[in-house]
């Protein structure tokens, strides 16, 4: 019998210490020592005896560790709060200032800048935008040096007699083209503050065991919204209650000169609100119908999940054409950034209708329940995205059906979106070489991939294909149980519980399979692995077909596809000639084996003329429609750099847009899925 399985009752505390020490020695061979990951588990285990502590020290010394583990690794008391003071008064000119006061002990010290930001699924901490970094102790400058391998690690020696290290830094705000928290967040009228941009933290501490006491200075007259608890406000300066680093990074602040709060659950607990900042006062006008739909969204999530794992919830809605557009989930809030006129323009409203439901669902699926590979103890450990088809794919499914249940989408718009997703994935040529599982495994590189050749490379398809897979799961559960159970039951059991303050409950693939089997016995393991590893060129449309519908193409434009074209300023002709263009004629992508690609056209080229006439979206659409009766090929004059060439497209199919058509031979399960569950909100 090996050491690892020796009966504890026979050998007592001394043998327990040997076992812990042996495990410690085994682990250190596998861990990046510079990150001090070993210490995290040791410090958190307050039950380690003096026998174990002594033996651990001996093992550490024997392997050369004693000199490099932080002094805090052996401490019993928690580290005092780190003070963080952020000055955002110059956010309109794209610069933020920060000062930190970090409790320290003399000797070597490593500080980290957050690299892996929760929800972003890649190591994109915007350290390149940090400037003016300076350390002082007792009024004297302390030299520092960046690690030569880990660019996010800063090394320095704390002088004798020092108990607090002062840090100052500036953060240079990026343009709108960057993604997530590294992307544009400020204009002359507003700013979205992501705390991870402006702080360092000491090596050797889990982020849920570090306390930060933050304050924020805003431009004069600006108002703000955040899920962070506030202790006091004096003029333009806000002081927040001490929270863990985990909570701080999970709680952005939205502020602006034009600001509005829409209360969704007045008088109820927990409270919900939409905090809106816009580049113009007129953009803040949310109509009464939309307000009612968002109130219904809150009610529908309560009916779906059965509990709430937050103390209050803030939708932080940014309306600007000059910031990065995306949604990022947090446990008690969401960072939602869209075009300035989204609340005023029907097409922009339609395009963004599922954004807030998606990020809201993440409070349950992504923050409360999170894949074990994404539940890391700090922001330097690489995250493993193999279960993103649950984290994001299930959220895509639930967010979309909640958009329909709450009235943000009509049933027809939900079906149009479903058709668009299925058609897009049916035209993903990369399906023949890259299985869906690899899009999740490779998420950290695919998020940063260019738009060109997306159809052949594939993108983060676990969002859309995850939607189709979970729709299939839902319809199968309903079939297996004769309509008595559904994904609603899965959500209550998997994401429910007592509720209250935020907590984290990680899961594995086995947990997902077990939870599905608890709803209804089925070979869920094979069902899921088959779809995750498939190289089938066609999208998994079983949920659509079992739901009583099928995918079809007509000359009528898909409303949701049109809204996407308006929002992105594109012309999507993927399902006819196999080409996607920007509004200036630049060719964003082509679909392999379809007419444009077969003729020799590729991404990066630019359309100049159609059948001898200067190009415009309408001219091109009319020419494509005329191919149904035109005997000659469609002629496109295309520029590639400084060279021009006319390409003949052998295409005669006219315009084609995806829709769902009813299959009268099957029950309309899809309509049952999107029926509201909660009483109508008022």
XYZ file of C-alpha atoms in Angstrom:
682
model
C 0.000 0.000 0.000
C 1.453 3.395 -0.973
C 1.824 6.442 1.212
C -1.129 8.151 -0.439
C -3.586 5.502 0.779
C -2.218 4.710 4.259
C -5.096 4.453 6.779
C -5.162 7.700 8.759
C -6.631 6.020 11.854
C -3.566 3.755 12.230
C -0.747 6.249 11.869
C -2.153 9.390 13.512
C -0.931 13.005 13.242
C 2.729 12.226 12.565
C 1.916 10.069 9.567
C -0.551 12.677 8.401
C 2.312 15.176 8.325
C 4.443 12.775 6.269
C 1.618 12.281 3.802
C 1.042 16.033 3.446
C 4.751 16.595 3.006
C 5.027 13.901 0.358
C 2.076 15.355 -1.500
C 3.680 18.792 -1.255
C 6.922 17.423 -2.742
C 4.971 15.760 -5.570
C 3.067 18.907 -6.415
C 6.053 21.245 -6.503
C 7.508 19.265 -9.383
C 4.502 20.205 -11.479
C 3.913 23.816 -10.509
C 5.492 27.051 -11.676
C 7.391 27.981 -8.529
C 7.564 31.637 -9.450
C 3.803 31.861 -9.064
C 3.677 30.376 -5.588
C 0.639 28.295 -6.427
C 1.560 25.698 -3.814
C 1.164 28.188 -1.036
C -2.452 28.895 -1.894
C -3.668 25.511 -0.772
C -1.394 25.415 2.276
C -2.370 28.783 3.622
C -6.064 28.120 3.154
C -5.854 24.859 5.113
C -5.992 26.230 8.670
C -6.101 22.667 10.084
C -2.486 21.811 9.169
C -0.809 20.754 12.423
C 2.561 21.839 13.784
C 3.880 18.422 12.723
C 2.801 19.120 9.172
C 4.068 22.698 9.178
C 7.506 21.632 10.339
C 7.766 18.853 7.807
C 6.558 21.087 5.001
C 9.291 23.560 5.816
C 11.892 20.783 5.693
C 10.615 19.527 2.353
C 10.650 23.077 1.034
C 14.189 23.672 2.200
C 15.372 20.397 0.744
C 14.014 21.353 -2.665
C 15.317 24.923 -2.572
C 11.928 26.483 -1.901
C 12.321 28.065 1.491
C 14.155 31.080 0.108
C 11.649 31.925 -2.613
C 8.212 31.348 -1.059
C 6.687 34.632 0.154
C 6.829 35.237 3.884
C 3.044 35.412 3.864
C 2.964 31.721 2.879
C 3.774 30.753 6.442
C 1.677 33.434 8.144
C -1.408 32.639 10.170
C -2.966 36.101 10.066
C -4.633 37.512 6.948
C -2.929 40.298 5.045
C -4.274 43.748 6.044
C -6.398 45.518 3.427
C -4.655 46.941 0.363
C -5.749 50.498 -0.369
C -6.522 51.427 -3.971
C -7.244 55.012 -4.927
C -8.310 55.599 -8.548
C -8.552 59.035 -10.110
C -10.767 58.917 -13.202
C -11.145 62.688 -13.488
C -9.142 62.606 -16.726
C -11.025 59.685 -18.272
C -12.371 61.989 -21.023
C -8.799 62.377 -22.288
C -8.219 58.621 -22.053
C -6.033 58.318 -18.970
C -6.669 56.980 -15.472
C -4.430 57.360 -12.410
C -4.094 54.926 -9.530
C -2.263 54.692 -6.218
C -1.962 51.608 -4.030
C -0.766 51.115 -0.467
C 0.293 47.484 -0.033
C 1.215 46.016 3.386
C 4.594 44.285 3.026
C 7.514 42.770 4.900
C 11.189 43.404 4.096
C 12.712 41.104 1.489
C 11.962 39.849 -2.024
C 8.460 40.602 -3.288
C 6.633 39.688 -6.477
C 3.545 41.593 -7.564
C 1.187 40.534 -10.330
C -0.858 42.492 -12.840
C -4.045 40.488 -13.611
C -3.560 38.454 -16.792
C -6.505 36.050 -17.045
C -9.667 38.069 -16.432
C -12.739 35.982 -15.503
C -15.231 35.834 -18.349
C -12.720 36.852 -21.021
C -11.373 33.314 -21.499
C -7.914 34.413 -22.647
C -4.752 36.009 -21.204
C -5.593 39.542 -22.323
C -4.961 41.626 -19.218
C -4.126 45.041 -20.772
C -0.686 45.443 -19.199
C 0.629 47.120 -22.367
C -1.432 50.170 -21.363
C 0.178 50.549 -17.938
C 2.527 53.538 -17.706
C 4.251 55.567 -15.018
C 4.755 52.569 -12.722
C 6.639 53.639 -9.587
C 7.291 52.108 -6.157
C 8.313 53.963 -3.008
C 8.956 52.922 0.590
C 9.392 55.443 3.392
C 9.642 58.180 0.789
C 12.409 56.508 -1.227
C 12.145 54.984 -4.695
C 12.299 51.175 -4.798
C 13.794 49.716 -8.017
C 11.806 47.020 -9.819
C 12.225 44.662 -12.723
C 9.776 42.750 -14.879
C 10.080 38.983 -15.013
C 11.825 37.906 -18.204
C 9.328 35.109 -18.861
C 6.096 36.208 -17.180
C 5.462 39.725 -18.456
C 2.744 40.215 -15.840
C 5.087 39.693 -12.865
C 7.059 42.506 -11.218
C 9.979 41.729 -8.877
C 11.469 44.038 -6.260
C 13.204 43.993 -2.869
C 11.376 45.655 -0.001
C 13.869 47.639 2.157
C 14.337 46.923 5.845
C 12.031 48.848 8.115
C 9.221 48.922 5.532
C 5.676 47.911 6.409
C 3.858 49.569 3.507
C 4.775 49.862 -0.173
C 3.390 52.808 -2.125
C 2.606 52.212 -5.793
C 1.542 54.682 -8.458
C 0.587 53.930 -12.058
C -1.391 55.306 -14.970
C -3.627 53.378 -17.323
C -3.834 54.514 -20.950
C -7.311 53.845 -22.265
C -7.453 51.980 -25.589
C -9.478 52.616 -28.707
C -12.782 50.945 -29.449
C -11.245 48.253 -31.664
C -9.722 46.323 -28.743
C -11.735 43.639 -26.994
C -13.187 43.164 -23.518
C -11.566 45.050 -20.614
C -8.619 46.013 -22.832
C -11.034 47.714 -25.221
C -12.211 51.293 -25.419
C -14.241 52.254 -22.369
C -14.171 56.055 -22.163
C -15.430 59.021 -24.137
C -15.793 62.705 -23.322
C -19.092 61.863 -21.593
C -18.653 58.467 -19.906
C -16.328 55.741 -18.655
C -16.594 52.071 -17.736
C -14.029 51.388 -15.027
C -12.623 47.839 -14.862
C -10.625 47.580 -11.648
C -8.264 44.938 -13.052
C -6.775 47.662 -15.267
C -5.456 49.599 -12.298
C -4.058 47.288 -9.668
C -1.310 44.894 -8.654
C -1.552 42.126 -6.092
C 1.059 40.126 -4.158
C 2.161 36.679 -5.198
C 1.112 33.822 -2.992
C -2.443 34.800 -2.140
C -5.716 33.540 -3.607
C -7.739 36.487 -4.814
C -10.580 35.590 -2.462
C -8.228 36.066 0.517
C -6.927 39.513 -0.394
C -8.931 42.524 0.770
C -8.972 45.814 -1.137
C -10.357 49.097 0.106
C -11.062 51.151 -3.005
C -11.980 54.763 -3.650
C -12.779 56.505 -6.917
C -12.679 60.120 -8.027
C -14.959 60.933 -10.951
C -15.134 63.976 -13.229
C -17.222 66.706 -11.638
C -20.932 66.226 -12.108
C -20.777 62.617 -13.242
C -23.078 59.992 -11.755
C -22.311 56.293 -11.467
C -23.633 52.784 -10.969
C -21.984 49.661 -9.563
C -22.704 46.549 -7.522
C -19.915 47.473 -5.076
C -21.175 48.460 -1.605
C -20.562 52.165 -0.906
C -19.529 53.557 2.480
C -19.618 57.275 1.686
C -19.519 59.845 -1.090
C -18.126 63.328 -0.852
C -18.481 65.437 -3.972
C -16.878 63.573 -6.857
C -15.089 61.034 -4.638
C -16.671 57.703 -3.749
C -15.390 55.364 -1.046
C -16.305 51.698 -1.241
C -16.532 49.109 1.493
C -13.585 46.702 1.807
C -14.108 43.639 -0.404
C -12.031 40.744 -1.616
C -9.948 41.250 -4.739
C -12.199 38.686 -6.395
C -15.271 40.822 -5.695
C -13.534 44.058 -6.688
C -12.469 42.793 -10.103
C -15.959 41.338 -10.514
C -17.607 44.740 -9.901
C -16.983 47.372 -12.604
C -18.223 50.952 -12.287
C -20.169 52.760 -15.018
C -20.112 56.548 -14.803
C -21.080 59.420 -17.036
C -22.343 62.950 -17.452
C -25.600 61.635 -18.957
C -26.832 58.964 -16.589
C -30.112 57.269 -15.745
C -31.265 54.493 -13.426
C -34.224 52.295 -14.369
C -35.488 50.393 -11.319
C -36.866 47.017 -12.346
C -38.025 45.604 -8.997
C -38.890 48.565 -6.750
C -39.714 47.465 -3.215
C -38.554 43.908 -3.842
C -35.555 42.030 -2.535
C -33.083 41.622 -4.087
C -33.269 44.888 -6.040
C -32.523 45.020 -9.781
C -31.757 48.077 -11.860
C -30.409 49.149 -15.231
C -27.735 51.841 -14.857
C -27.397 53.663 -18.177
C -24.682 56.055 -19.339
C -24.793 57.555 -22.823
C -22.915 60.009 -24.984
C -26.057 62.144 -25.306
C -29.045 62.746 -23.029
C -31.525 61.725 -25.721
C -30.009 58.260 -25.994
C -31.113 57.487 -22.409
C -34.784 57.315 -23.354
C -35.904 53.742 -22.771
C -39.528 53.333 -23.778
C -42.120 51.918 -21.397
C -42.423 48.703 -23.406
C -38.740 47.885 -23.085
C -38.815 48.657 -19.374
C -41.671 46.207 -18.982
C -39.784 43.547 -20.948
C -36.732 43.888 -18.671
C -38.959 43.644 -15.601
C -40.354 40.465 -17.125
C -36.798 39.236 -17.705
C -36.131 39.449 -13.963
C -39.335 37.558 -13.245
C -38.545 34.890 -15.849
C -35.077 34.194 -14.422
C -36.642 33.705 -11.002
C -39.106 31.214 -12.455
C -36.367 29.405 -14.395
C -33.687 29.073 -11.721
C -35.709 29.235 -8.519
C -33.112 31.257 -6.590
C -30.747 34.214 -6.963
C -27.089 34.153 -5.977
C -26.574 37.872 -5.501
C -27.489 40.635 -3.045
C -28.575 43.047 -5.781
C -28.079 43.203 -9.532
C -26.992 46.045 -11.816
C -27.173 45.949 -15.613
C -24.441 48.478 -16.535
C -25.576 49.641 -19.978
C -23.205 51.848 -21.997
C -24.606 53.622 -25.066
C -21.805 54.918 -27.271
C -20.399 54.507 -30.767
C -16.888 55.182 -29.461
C -16.338 52.304 -27.026
C -15.716 48.611 -27.590
C -19.038 46.796 -28.045
C -19.459 43.572 -26.084
C -21.017 42.077 -22.983
C -19.051 40.816 -19.992
C -20.594 38.912 -17.144
C -20.169 39.560 -13.434
C -21.851 37.939 -10.471
C -23.890 40.938 -9.354
C -23.745 43.056 -12.506
C -23.045 42.939 -16.224
C -20.969 45.227 -18.443
C -23.080 45.738 -21.578
C -21.785 48.110 -24.288
C -23.779 48.881 -27.423
C -24.296 51.604 -30.029
C -25.486 55.004 -28.837
C -28.916 54.801 -30.489
C -29.699 51.241 -29.436
C -32.722 52.273 -27.350
C -34.021 54.500 -30.152
C -33.421 52.512 -33.354
C -35.601 49.457 -34.052
C -32.878 47.508 -35.866
C -30.231 48.204 -33.222
C -32.702 47.317 -30.466
C -33.519 44.025 -32.204
C -29.847 43.182 -32.691
C -29.016 43.768 -29.003
C -32.193 42.288 -27.517
C -30.485 39.111 -26.299
C -27.401 40.816 -24.804
C -28.696 41.647 -21.331
C -30.516 38.288 -20.964
C -27.296 36.467 -21.934
C -25.097 38.301 -19.428
C -27.785 38.032 -16.744
C -27.929 34.249 -17.142
C -24.197 34.171 -16.495
C -24.844 35.111 -12.867
C -26.116 31.542 -12.495
C -24.301 29.780 -15.323
C -20.720 31.019 -15.322
C -20.370 32.823 -12.006
C -22.249 30.645 -9.488
C -21.780 27.410 -11.457
C -18.451 27.474 -13.290
C -16.329 24.816 -15.001
C -13.533 23.666 -12.714
C -10.956 24.635 -15.331
C -12.135 28.248 -15.199
C -12.355 28.446 -11.408
C -8.714 29.392 -10.786
C -7.467 30.813 -7.495
C -5.789 33.860 -8.997
C -5.527 35.817 -12.240
C -2.218 34.346 -13.398
C -3.138 30.681 -13.667
C -4.165 29.667 -17.202
C -7.841 28.891 -17.576
C -9.044 25.760 -19.365
C -11.970 26.340 -21.697
C -12.974 22.770 -22.530
C -16.446 23.242 -21.001
C -17.206 26.589 -22.623
C -19.953 24.867 -24.627
C -21.735 24.746 -21.249
C -20.500 28.050 -19.807
C -21.264 30.017 -22.976
C -23.314 27.611 -25.087
C -25.955 26.919 -22.444
C -25.987 30.627 -21.584
C -26.591 31.421 -25.260
C -29.541 29.046 -25.280
C -31.064 30.265 -22.025
C -30.432 33.909 -22.870
C -32.200 33.558 -26.200
C -35.251 31.763 -24.826
C -35.442 34.325 -22.005
C -35.352 37.114 -24.596
C -38.435 35.486 -26.118
C -40.144 34.681 -22.803
C -39.698 38.268 -21.608
C -40.939 39.839 -24.856
C -37.624 41.381 -25.910
C -37.967 39.163 -28.978
C -41.237 38.115 -30.528
C -41.664 34.373 -31.182
C -41.011 35.063 -34.857
C -37.778 36.935 -34.074
C -36.629 34.042 -31.901
C -37.248 31.676 -34.806
C -35.452 34.011 -37.224
C -32.436 34.014 -34.918
C -32.533 30.238 -34.635
C -32.679 29.900 -38.420
C -29.780 32.312 -38.834
C -27.642 30.349 -36.368
C -28.405 27.012 -38.024
C -27.733 28.360 -41.531
C -24.483 30.024 -40.470
C -23.189 26.797 -38.924
C -24.323 24.815 -41.970
C -21.996 27.049 -43.991
C -19.009 26.699 -41.641
C -16.643 24.780 -43.914
C -14.207 24.459 -41.015
C -16.576 21.936 -39.420
C -14.944 19.257 -41.596
C -11.587 19.592 -39.822
C -12.148 21.358 -36.492
C -14.661 19.748 -34.094
C -16.706 21.939 -31.794
C -14.681 20.737 -28.801
C -11.555 22.307 -30.260
C -13.250 25.684 -30.591
C -13.641 25.572 -26.802
C -10.182 24.155 -26.128
C -8.656 26.861 -28.353
C -10.870 29.705 -27.141
C -7.941 31.781 -25.902
C -6.558 32.044 -29.438
C -9.838 32.116 -31.357
C -11.169 35.181 -29.543
C -8.293 37.193 -31.000
C -8.550 35.697 -34.503
C -9.253 38.061 -37.429
C -12.583 38.043 -39.267
C -10.962 36.885 -42.515
C -11.426 33.186 -43.288
C -13.697 32.647 -40.285
C -15.770 30.148 -42.256
C -12.712 27.946 -42.790
C -10.896 28.570 -39.509
C -14.049 28.518 -37.346
C -14.508 30.912 -34.468
C -15.833 30.605 -30.922
C -18.698 28.540 -32.314
C -19.538 27.002 -28.946
C -21.879 29.972 -28.445
C -24.109 29.324 -31.469
C -23.594 25.589 -31.772
C -24.009 25.309 -28.023
C -27.427 26.911 -28.519
C -28.390 24.189 -31.015
C -27.055 21.387 -28.800
C -28.969 22.572 -25.745
C -32.107 23.087 -27.814
C -31.715 19.445 -28.852
C -31.264 18.448 -25.187
C -34.409 20.345 -24.223
C -36.548 18.727 -26.901
C -35.176 15.266 -26.040
C -35.966 15.690 -22.347
C -39.506 16.706 -23.258
C -39.835 13.678 -25.555
C -38.403 11.239 -23.013
C -40.716 12.480 -20.251
C -43.843 13.036 -22.404
C -43.592 16.753 -21.725
C -43.394 16.443 -17.945
C -39.810 17.721 -17.684
C -37.509 20.028 -19.616
C -34.350 22.119 -19.349
C -36.299 24.191 -16.841
C -35.929 21.288 -14.412
C -32.219 20.982 -15.151
C -31.704 24.686 -14.430
C -33.524 24.528 -11.107
C -31.497 21.556 -9.893
C -28.120 22.546 -11.358
C -28.232 26.318 -10.785
C -30.654 26.587 -7.877
C -30.005 26.262 -4.171
C -30.486 28.557 -1.190
C -29.368 31.734 -2.973
C -28.196 34.900 -1.269
C -24.649 36.269 -1.361
C -22.430 35.272 -4.306
C -20.665 31.934 -4.118
C -18.817 29.646 -6.503
C -19.721 26.017 -7.150
C -17.434 24.474 -9.806
C -18.458 21.542 -11.968
C -16.994 18.953 -14.340
C -18.256 17.186 -17.451
C -19.293 14.285 -15.212
C -21.395 16.644 -13.103
C -23.248 17.858 -16.201
C -23.975 14.309 -17.348
C -25.122 13.302 -13.870
C -27.403 16.339 -13.590
C -29.018 15.538 -16.938
C -29.536 11.936 -15.882
C -31.185 13.179 -12.688
C -33.748 14.936 -14.870
C -34.280 11.920 -17.113
C -32.108 8.827 -17.700
C -30.522 8.828 -21.157
C -27.134 8.191 -22.726
C -26.194 11.839 -22.285
C -22.471 11.130 -22.266
C -22.581 9.673 -25.762
C -25.065 12.302 -26.928
C -22.753 15.142 -25.897
C -19.396 13.645 -26.871
C -20.715 12.701 -30.310
C -21.714 16.279 -31.025
C -18.596 17.778 -29.488
C -16.264 15.630 -31.583
C -18.239 15.497 -34.820
C -16.729 16.468 -38.187
C -20.145 16.481 -39.836
C -20.317 19.381 -42.318
C -23.914 20.047 -41.301
C -25.047 21.796 -38.143
C -26.814 19.735 -35.442
C -30.412 20.655 -36.224
C -32.088 17.890 -34.223
C -33.557 20.365 -31.740
C -35.129 22.418 -34.507
C -36.621 19.351 -36.168
C -37.749 17.738 -32.915
C -39.178 21.130 -32.028
C -41.566 20.947 -34.972
C -39.747 23.152 -37.495
C -37.190 22.889 -40.280
C -34.660 25.204 -41.911
C -35.610 26.706 -45.284
C -34.370 29.503 -47.564
C -36.414 32.134 -49.359
C -35.847 35.476 -51.103
C -37.313 37.340 -48.122
C -34.673 38.861 -45.861
C -34.240 37.417 -42.393
C -35.139 40.238 -39.982
C -32.454 39.355 -37.439
C -29.838 39.052 -40.170
C -30.814 42.500 -41.415
C -30.457 43.882 -37.877
C -26.982 42.348 -37.669
C -26.032 43.938 -40.981
C -27.203 47.320 -39.706
C -25.308 46.980 -36.428
C -22.062 45.790 -38.038
C -22.396 47.842 -41.236
C -22.088 44.722 -43.349
C -23.867 42.975 -46.205
C -24.144 39.258 -45.474
C -24.600 37.190 -48.639
C -23.320 33.970 -47.082
C -26.246 31.866 -48.278
C -26.259 32.959 -51.919
C -22.848 33.757 -53.436
C -21.025 32.965 -50.150
C -19.573 36.360 -49.333
C -19.722 38.915 -46.487
C -18.847 42.544 -47.261
C -18.351 45.694 -45.206
C -20.407 48.691 -46.268
C -17.426 50.136 -48.172
C -17.160 47.029 -50.360
C -14.296 45.405 -48.452
C -14.714 41.633 -48.507
C -14.706 40.410 -44.924
C -15.047 36.697 -45.623
C -15.923 34.115 -48.255
C -17.419 30.661 -47.770
C -15.246 27.855 -49.214
C -16.823 25.923 -52.102
C -19.433 28.603 -52.750
C -19.575 30.793 -55.851
C -17.366 33.695 -54.743
C -14.626 31.439 -53.393
C -14.746 29.084 -56.387
C -14.310 32.069 -58.707
C -11.148 33.055 -56.846
C -12.313 35.899 -54.605
C -10.828 36.049 -51.111
C -11.056 38.077 -47.904
C -9.220 41.388 -47.938
C -10.180 42.212 -51.516
C -12.561 45.101 -52.275
C -15.574 45.096 -54.573
C -15.626 47.926 -57.130
C -18.316 47.125 -59.699
C -21.115 44.637 -60.432
C -21.820 43.700 -64.052
C -19.994 46.828 -65.166
C -21.859 49.165 -62.800
C -20.392 50.875 -59.718
C -21.134 48.733 -56.715
C -23.633 49.487 -53.968
C -25.475 47.075 -51.665
C -28.684 47.500 -53.640
C -26.959 47.082 -57.023
C -25.352 43.857 -55.811
C -28.571 42.452 -54.362
C -30.472 43.189 -57.561
C -27.770 41.547 -59.661
C -27.781 38.430 -57.483
C -31.557 38.177 -57.682
C -31.363 38.489 -61.475
C -29.060 35.440 -61.676
C -32.137 33.211 -61.502
C -32.937 34.084 -65.122
C -29.618 35.517 -66.383
C -27.667 33.020 -68.568
C -24.334 34.789 -68.074
C -22.164 34.605 -64.964
C -22.371 37.390 -62.387
C -19.363 39.670 -63.032
C -17.622 41.354 -60.104
C -14.772 43.809 -60.563
C -12.584 43.395 -57.483
C -9.466 45.208 -56.271
C -6.660 43.315 -54.567
C -4.239 45.961 -53.394
C -3.356 48.016 -56.467
C -4.552 45.377 -58.924
C -8.004 44.918 -60.446
C -9.616 41.813 -61.840
C -13.050 40.812 -63.062
C -14.363 37.542 -61.644
C -17.217 35.565 -63.181
C -19.431 33.815 -60.627
C -21.267 30.774 -61.941
C -24.280 31.301 -59.710
C -27.954 31.223 -60.653
C -29.784 30.819 -57.361
C -30.974 34.354 -56.628
C -31.109 35.774 -53.104
C -31.332 33.241 -50.269
C -32.118 33.996 -46.632
C -32.755 31.473 -43.830
C -36.069 30.999 -42.020
C -37.814 28.301 -40.019
C -40.862 26.678 -41.551
C -43.427 24.736 -39.560
C -43.479 20.937 -39.829
C -47.153 20.124 -39.243
C -46.385 16.416 -38.723
C -44.736 17.166 -35.358
C -45.861 19.006 -32.220
C -44.756 22.641 -31.966
C -42.384 22.056 -29.049
C -40.325 25.139 -29.833
C -43.279 27.400 -29.153
C -43.783 25.631 -25.822
C -40.137 26.234 -24.925
C -40.390 30.007 -25.301
C -43.715 30.435 -23.497
C -43.426 32.713 -20.428
C -43.145 30.903 -17.104
C -43.668 33.855 -14.749
C -46.757 36.003 -14.200
C -46.833 39.120 -16.360
C -44.773 41.954 -14.889
C -46.226 45.431 -14.331
